Structures are given as C-alpha cells and as structure tokens.
CSV table of N, CA and C in Angstrom, one decimal:
chain,number,residue,atom,x,y,z
A,29,GLU,N,-9.1,3.4,0.3
A,29,GLU,CA,-8.3,2.7,-0.7
A,29,GLU,C,-7.3,3.7,-1.3
A,30,LEU,N,-6.2,3.2,-1.7
A,30,LEU,CA,-5.2,4.0,-2.3
A,30,LEU,C,-4.8,3.5,-3.7
A,31,GLY,N,-4.2,2.3,-3.7
A,31,GLY,CA,-3.8,1.6,-4.9
A,31,GLY,C,-3.0,2.5,-5.9
A,32,GLY,N,-3.6,3.0,-6.9
A,32,GLY,CA,-2.9,3.7,-8.0
A,32,GLY,C,-1.8,4.6,-7.7
A,33,PRO,N,-1.9,5.6,-6.8
A,33,PRO,CA,-0.7,6.5,-6.5
A,33,PRO,C,0.5,5.8,-5.9
A,34,ALA,N,0.3,4.7,-5.2
A,34,ALA,CA,1.4,4.0,-4.5
A,34,ALA,C,2.1,2.9,-5.3
A,35,VAL,N,1.4,2.3,-6.2
A,35,VAL,CA,1.9,1.2,-7.0
A,35,VAL,C,1.6,1.4,-8.5
A,36,GLY,N,2.6,1.2,-9.3
A,36,GLY,CA,2.3,1.4,-10.7
A,36,GLY,C,3.7,1.4,-11.5
A,37,ASN,N,3.6,1.8,-12.7
A,37,ASN,CA,4.8,1.8,-13.6
A,37,ASN,C,5.3,3.2,-13.7
A,38,SER,N,6.3,3.6,-13.1
A,38,SER,CA,6.9,4.9,-13.1
A,38,SER,C,7.7,5.1,-14.3
A,39,ILE,N,7.1,5.4,-15.4
A,39,ILE,CA,7.8,5.4,-16.7
A,39,ILE,C,9.0,6.3,-16.7
A,40,GLY,N,8.9,7.4,-16.1
A,40,GLY,CA,10.1,8.4,-16.0
A,40,GLY,C,11.3,7.9,-15.2
A,41,LEU,N,11.1,6.8,-14.4
A,41,LEU,CA,12.2,6.2,-13.7
A,41,LEU,C,12.7,4.9,-14.3
A,42,GLY,N,12.1,4.6,-15.4
A,42,GLY,CA,12.5,3.4,-16.1
A,42,GLY,C,11.4,2.4,-16.1
A,43,ARG,N,10.7,2.3,-17.2
A,43,ARG,CA,9.6,1.4,-17.4
A,43,ARG,C,10.0,0.0,-17.2
A,44,ILE,N,9.1,-0.7,-16.5
A,44,ILE,CA,9.3,-2.2,-16.3
A,44,ILE,C,8.3,-2.9,-17.1
A,45,PRO,N,8.5,-4.1,-17.6
A,45,PRO,CA,7.5,-4.8,-18.5
A,45,PRO,C,6.2,-4.9,-17.8
A,46,LEU,N,5.1,-4.8,-18.5
A,46,LEU,CA,3.8,-5.0,-18.0
A,46,LEU,C,3.6,-6.5,-17.7
A,47,ARG,N,2.8,-6.8,-16.8
A,47,ARG,CA,2.5,-8.2,-16.4
A,47,ARG,C,1.0,-8.3,-16.2
A,48,HIS,N,0.3,-9.2,-16.8
A,48,HIS,CA,-1.1,-9.4,-16.7
A,48,HIS,C,-1.5,-9.6,-15.2
A,49,GLY,N,-2.4,-8.7,-14.7
A,49,GLY,CA,-2.9,-8.8,-13.3
A,49,GLY,C,-2.0,-8.1,-12.3
A,50,GLY,N,-0.9,-7.5,-12.8
A,50,GLY,CA,0.0,-6.9,-11.8
A,50,GLY,C,0.0,-5.4,-12.0
A,51,CYS,N,0.2,-4.6,-10.9
A,51,CYS,CA,0.3,-3.2,-10.9
A,51,CYS,C,1.7,-2.7,-11.0
A,52,ALA,N,2.6,-3.5,-11.4
A,52,ALA,CA,4.0,-3.2,-11.5
A,52,ALA,C,4.6,-3.1,-10.1
A,53,GLY,N,5.3,-2.1,-9.7
A,53,GLY,CA,5.9,-2.1,-8.4
A,53,GLY,C,5.6,-0.8,-7.6
A,54,PRO,N,6.2,-0.7,-6.4
A,54,PRO,CA,5.9,0.5,-5.6
A,54,PRO,C,6.4,1.8,-6.4
A,55,VAL,N,5.7,2.8,-6.3
A,55,VAL,CA,6.1,4.1,-6.8
A,55,VAL,C,7.1,4.7,-5.8
A,56,ALA,N,8.1,5.5,-6.4
A,56,ALA,CA,9.1,6.1,-5.5
A,56,ALA,C,8.5,6.9,-4.4
A,57,GLY,N,9.0,6.8,-3.2
A,57,GLY,CA,8.4,7.5,-2.1
A,57,GLY,C,7.5,6.7,-1.2
A,58,TYR,N,7.0,5.6,-1.7
A,58,TYR,CA,6.1,4.7,-1.0
A,58,TYR,C,6.8,3.4,-0.5
A,59,ASP,N,6.7,3.1,0.7
A,59,ASP,CA,7.2,1.9,1.3
A,59,ASP,C,6.1,0.9,1.5
A,60,VAL,N,5.8,0.1,0.5
A,60,VAL,CA,4.7,-0.8,0.4
A,60,VAL,C,5.0,-2.1,1.1
A,61,HIS,N,4.1,-2.5,2.0
A,61,HIS,CA,4.2,-3.8,2.7
A,61,HIS,C,2.9,-4.6,2.5
A,62,ILE,N,3.0,-5.9,2.5
A,62,ILE,CA,1.8,-6.8,2.5
A,62,ILE,C,1.9,-7.5,3.8
A,63,LEU,N,0.8,-7.3,4.7
A,63,LEU,CA,0.8,-7.8,6.0
A,63,LEU,C,-0.3,-8.8,6.3
A,64,ASP,N,-0.1,-9.7,7.2
A,64,ASP,CA,-1.2,-10.6,7.7
A,64,ASP,C,-2.0,-9.8,8.8
A,65,GLU,N,-3.0,-10.5,9.3
A,65,GLU,CA,-3.9,-9.8,10.3
A,65,GLU,C,-3.1,-9.4,11.5
A,66,ALA,N,-2.0,-10.1,11.8
A,66,ALA,CA,-1.3,-9.8,13.1
A,66,ALA,C,-0.3,-8.7,12.8
A,67,GLY,N,-0.2,-8.2,11.6
A,67,GLY,CA,0.8,-7.1,11.3
A,67,GLY,C,2.2,-7.5,10.9
A,68,HIS,N,2.3,-8.8,10.5
A,68,HIS,CA,3.6,-9.3,10.0
A,68,HIS,C,3.7,-9.4,8.5
A,69,ASP,N,4.8,-9.1,7.9
A,69,ASP,CA,5.0,-9.2,6.5
A,69,ASP,C,4.8,-10.6,6.1
A,70,VAL,N,4.0,-10.8,5.0
A,70,VAL,CA,3.7,-12.2,4.5
A,70,VAL,C,4.8,-12.5,3.4
A,71,GLY,N,4.9,-13.7,3.1
A,71,GLY,CA,5.9,-14.2,2.1
A,71,GLY,C,5.4,-13.9,0.7
A,72,MET,N,6.3,-14.1,-0.3
A,72,MET,CA,6.0,-13.9,-1.7
A,72,MET,C,4.8,-14.8,-2.0
A,73,ASP,N,4.0,-14.2,-2.9
A,73,ASP,CA,2.8,-14.9,-3.4
A,73,ASP,C,1.8,-15.2,-2.4
A,74,GLN,N,1.8,-14.6,-1.2
A,74,GLN,CA,0.8,-14.8,-0.2
A,74,GLN,C,-0.1,-13.5,-0.1
A,75,LEU,N,-1.4,-13.7,-0.1
A,75,LEU,CA,-2.3,-12.6,0.0
A,75,LEU,C,-2.3,-12.0,1.4
A,76,GLY,N,-2.4,-10.7,1.4
A,76,GLY,CA,-2.5,-10.0,2.7
A,76,GLY,C,-3.1,-8.6,2.5
A,77,ASP,N,-2.9,-7.8,3.5
A,77,ASP,CA,-3.4,-6.4,3.4
A,77,ASP,C,-2.3,-5.5,2.9
A,78,MET,N,-2.5,-4.7,1.9
A,78,MET,CA,-1.5,-3.8,1.4
A,78,MET,C,-1.5,-2.5,2.3
A,79,VAL,N,-0.4,-2.2,2.9
A,79,VAL,CA,-0.3,-1.1,3.7
A,79,VAL,C,1.0,-0.2,3.3
A,80,LEU,N,1.0,1.0,3.7
A,80,LEU,CA,2.1,1.9,3.4
A,80,LEU,C,2.8,2.4,4.7
A,81,LYS,N,4.0,2.2,4.8
A,81,LYS,CA,4.8,2.6,6.0
A,81,LYS,C,4.7,4.1,6.1
A,82,LEU,N,4.5,4.6,7.3
A,82,LEU,CA,4.5,6.0,7.6
A,82,LEU,C,5.9,6.5,7.8
A,83,PRO,N,6.2,7.7,7.6
A,83,PRO,CA,5.3,8.8,7.0
A,83,PRO,C,5.1,8.6,5.5
A,84,LEU,N,3.9,9.1,5.1
A,84,LEU,CA,3.6,9.1,3.7
A,84,LEU,C,4.4,10.2,3.0
A,85,PRO,N,4.6,10.0,1.7
A,85,PRO,CA,5.3,11.1,0.9
A,85,PRO,C,4.5,12.4,0.9
A,86,PRO,N,5.2,13.5,0.6
A,86,PRO,CA,4.5,14.8,0.5
A,86,PRO,C,3.4,14.7,-0.6
A,87,GLY,N,2.3,15.5,-0.3
A,87,GLY,CA,1.2,15.5,-1.2
A,87,GLY,C,0.2,14.5,-1.1
A,88,THR,N,0.3,13.6,-0.1
A,88,THR,CA,-0.7,12.5,0.1
A,88,THR,C,-1.7,13.0,1.1
A,89,LEU,N,-2.8,12.3,1.2
A,89,LEU,CA,-3.9,12.6,2.1
A,89,LEU,C,-3.5,12.5,3.5
A,90,LYS,N,-3.7,13.5,4.3
A,90,LYS,CA,-3.3,13.6,5.7
A,90,LYS,C,-4.5,13.5,6.6
A,91,THR,N,-5.7,13.6,6.1
A,91,THR,CA,-6.9,13.5,6.9
A,91,THR,C,-8.1,13.5,6.0
A,92,LEU,N,-9.3,13.3,6.6
A,92,LEU,CA,-10.5,13.5,5.9
A,92,LEU,C,-11.1,14.8,6.2
A,93,TYR,N,-11.6,15.5,5.3
A,93,TYR,CA,-12.0,16.9,5.5
A,93,TYR,C,-13.0,17.0,6.7
A,94,GLY,N,-12.7,17.7,7.7
A,94,GLY,CA,-13.6,17.9,8.8
A,94,GLY,C,-13.7,16.7,9.7
A,95,ASN,N,-12.9,15.7,9.6
A,95,ASN,CA,-13.1,14.5,10.4
A,95,ASN,C,-11.8,13.7,10.6
A,96,ASP,N,-10.9,14.4,11.4
A,96,ASP,CA,-9.6,13.8,11.7
A,96,ASP,C,-9.8,12.4,12.4
A,97,GLU,N,-10.7,12.3,13.3
A,97,GLU,CA,-11.0,11.1,14.1
A,97,GLU,C,-11.3,9.9,13.2
A,98,ARG,N,-12.2,10.2,12.2
A,98,ARG,CA,-12.6,9.1,11.3
A,98,ARG,C,-11.4,8.6,10.5
A,99,PHE,N,-10.5,9.6,10.0
A,99,PHE,CA,-9.3,9.3,9.3
A,99,PHE,C,-8.4,8.4,10.1
A,100,ILE,N,-8.2,8.7,11.3
A,100,ILE,CA,-7.3,7.9,12.2
A,100,ILE,C,-7.9,6.5,12.4
A,101,ASN,N,-9.2,6.5,12.7
A,101,ASN,CA,-9.8,5.2,13.0
A,101,ASN,C,-9.9,4.3,11.7
A,102,ALA,N,-10.1,4.9,10.6
A,102,ALA,CA,-10.2,4.1,9.3
A,102,ALA,C,-8.9,3.7,8.7
A,103,TYR,N,-7.9,4.5,8.8
A,103,TYR,CA,-6.7,4.2,8.1
A,103,TYR,C,-5.4,4.0,8.9
A,104,LEU,N,-5.4,4.4,10.2
A,104,LEU,CA,-4.1,4.4,10.9
A,104,LEU,C,-4.2,3.5,12.2
A,105,THR,N,-5.3,3.0,12.5
A,105,THR,CA,-5.4,2.2,13.8
A,105,THR,C,-5.2,0.7,13.6
A,106,HIS,N,-5.6,0.1,12.6
A,106,HIS,CA,-5.6,-1.3,12.4
A,106,HIS,C,-4.1,-1.9,12.4
A,107,PHE,N,-3.2,-1.1,11.7
A,107,PHE,CA,-1.8,-1.5,11.6
A,107,PHE,C,-1.0,-0.3,12.1
A,108,PRO,N,-0.7,-0.2,13.4
A,108,PRO,CA,0.0,1.0,13.8
A,108,PRO,C,1.4,1.2,13.1
A,109,GLY,N,1.6,2.4,12.7
A,109,GLY,CA,2.9,2.7,11.9
A,109,GLY,C,2.7,2.6,10.4
A,110,TYR,N,1.5,2.2,10.0
A,110,TYR,CA,1.2,2.1,8.6
A,110,TYR,C,-0.1,2.7,8.2
A,111,TYR,N,-0.2,3.1,7.0
A,111,TYR,CA,-1.5,3.6,6.4
A,111,TYR,C,-2.2,2.4,5.8
A,112,ASP,N,-3.4,2.0,6.2
A,112,ASP,CA,-4.1,0.9,5.7
A,112,ASP,C,-4.9,1.3,4.5
A,113,THR,N,-4.5,0.7,3.3
A,113,THR,CA,-5.1,1.1,2.1
A,113,THR,C,-6.5,0.4,1.9
A,114,SER,N,-6.8,-0.6,2.7
A,114,SER,CA,-8.0,-1.4,2.6
A,114,SER,C,-8.0,-2.3,1.3
A,115,ASP,N,-6.8,-2.5,0.7
A,115,ASP,CA,-6.7,-3.3,-0.5
A,115,ASP,C,-6.0,-4.6,-0.1
A,116,ALA,N,-6.5,-5.7,-0.7
A,116,ALA,CA,-5.8,-7.0,-0.6
A,116,ALA,C,-4.8,-7.1,-1.7
A,117,ALA,N,-3.7,-7.7,-1.5
A,117,ALA,CA,-2.6,-7.7,-2.5
A,117,ALA,C,-1.7,-8.8,-2.2
A,118,PHE,N,-0.8,-9.2,-3.2
A,118,PHE,CA,0.3,-10.0,-2.9
A,118,PHE,C,1.5,-9.5,-3.8
A,119,ARG,N,2.7,-9.9,-3.4
A,119,ARG,CA,3.9,-9.5,-4.2
A,119,ARG,C,4.5,-10.8,-4.7
A,120,ASP,N,4.8,-10.8,-6.0
A,120,ASP,CA,5.4,-12.0,-6.6
A,120,ASP,C,6.9,-11.9,-6.5
A,121,GLU,N,7.5,-13.0,-7.0
A,121,GLU,CA,9.0,-13.1,-6.8
A,121,GLU,C,9.8,-12.1,-7.5
A,122,ASP,N,9.2,-11.3,-8.5
A,122,ASP,CA,9.9,-10.3,-9.2
A,122,ASP,C,9.6,-8.9,-8.6
A,123,GLY,N,8.8,-8.8,-7.5
A,123,GLY,CA,8.5,-7.6,-6.9
A,123,GLY,C,7.2,-6.9,-7.4
A,124,TYR,N,6.5,-7.5,-8.3
A,124,TYR,CA,5.3,-6.9,-8.8
A,124,TYR,C,4.2,-7.1,-7.7
A,125,ILE,N,3.4,-6.0,-7.6
A,125,ILE,CA,2.2,-6.1,-6.7
A,125,ILE,C,1.0,-6.4,-7.5
A,126,HIS,N,0.2,-7.4,-7.0
A,126,HIS,CA,-1.0,-7.8,-7.6
A,126,HIS,C,-2.2,-7.6,-6.7
C-alpha cells in the first residue's frame, strides 16, 4: 500500500479545501490512475484500483529488501506499467481522490 505519499494536500504548492472522506489530490510527481480489473481508467465516481504510472518519482520504494522478485510480483505484475498500491479508490468530479 502507498496512499499517503502519493495523494494528499501539498500545502506548499497551494492548499486546496479539505473534503470529508477525500485525500485531496495527487502529490506532485505522482501520476495517479484509478483502473478497473482489465487495466482501463474508470470514470469519475467509480471505484477501482489506485495505481501509479511508472516511473515513480525519486526517493520512492524501488524494491523490497532482499526480495526483488516478491516486489515485482506484488506491485508491478497485475497492471503492467503501473505500481499497484493495493488501495481501492475513486476520483470525484473535482479531482479529489477518495
């Protein structure tokens, strides 16, 4: 799971109003997508898998200590070209991630 580092309220870049149940929007450097099981972007207000388009920004997790194969299988295989956060999410009409 990733969540917090990729979506939130980047106060230094201009705070957006808080919304009950929302994590605000994508943090700079992360290309957040909400996909269905077939790997297609879902529409607004539709639940799907939150994934991050590769490459990830500098300073992010690149592997699991001593287990590259597990990292690849757990996070990079299900949606090729994306890091699978294992989080369910939806994006509302204002771009907030919930």
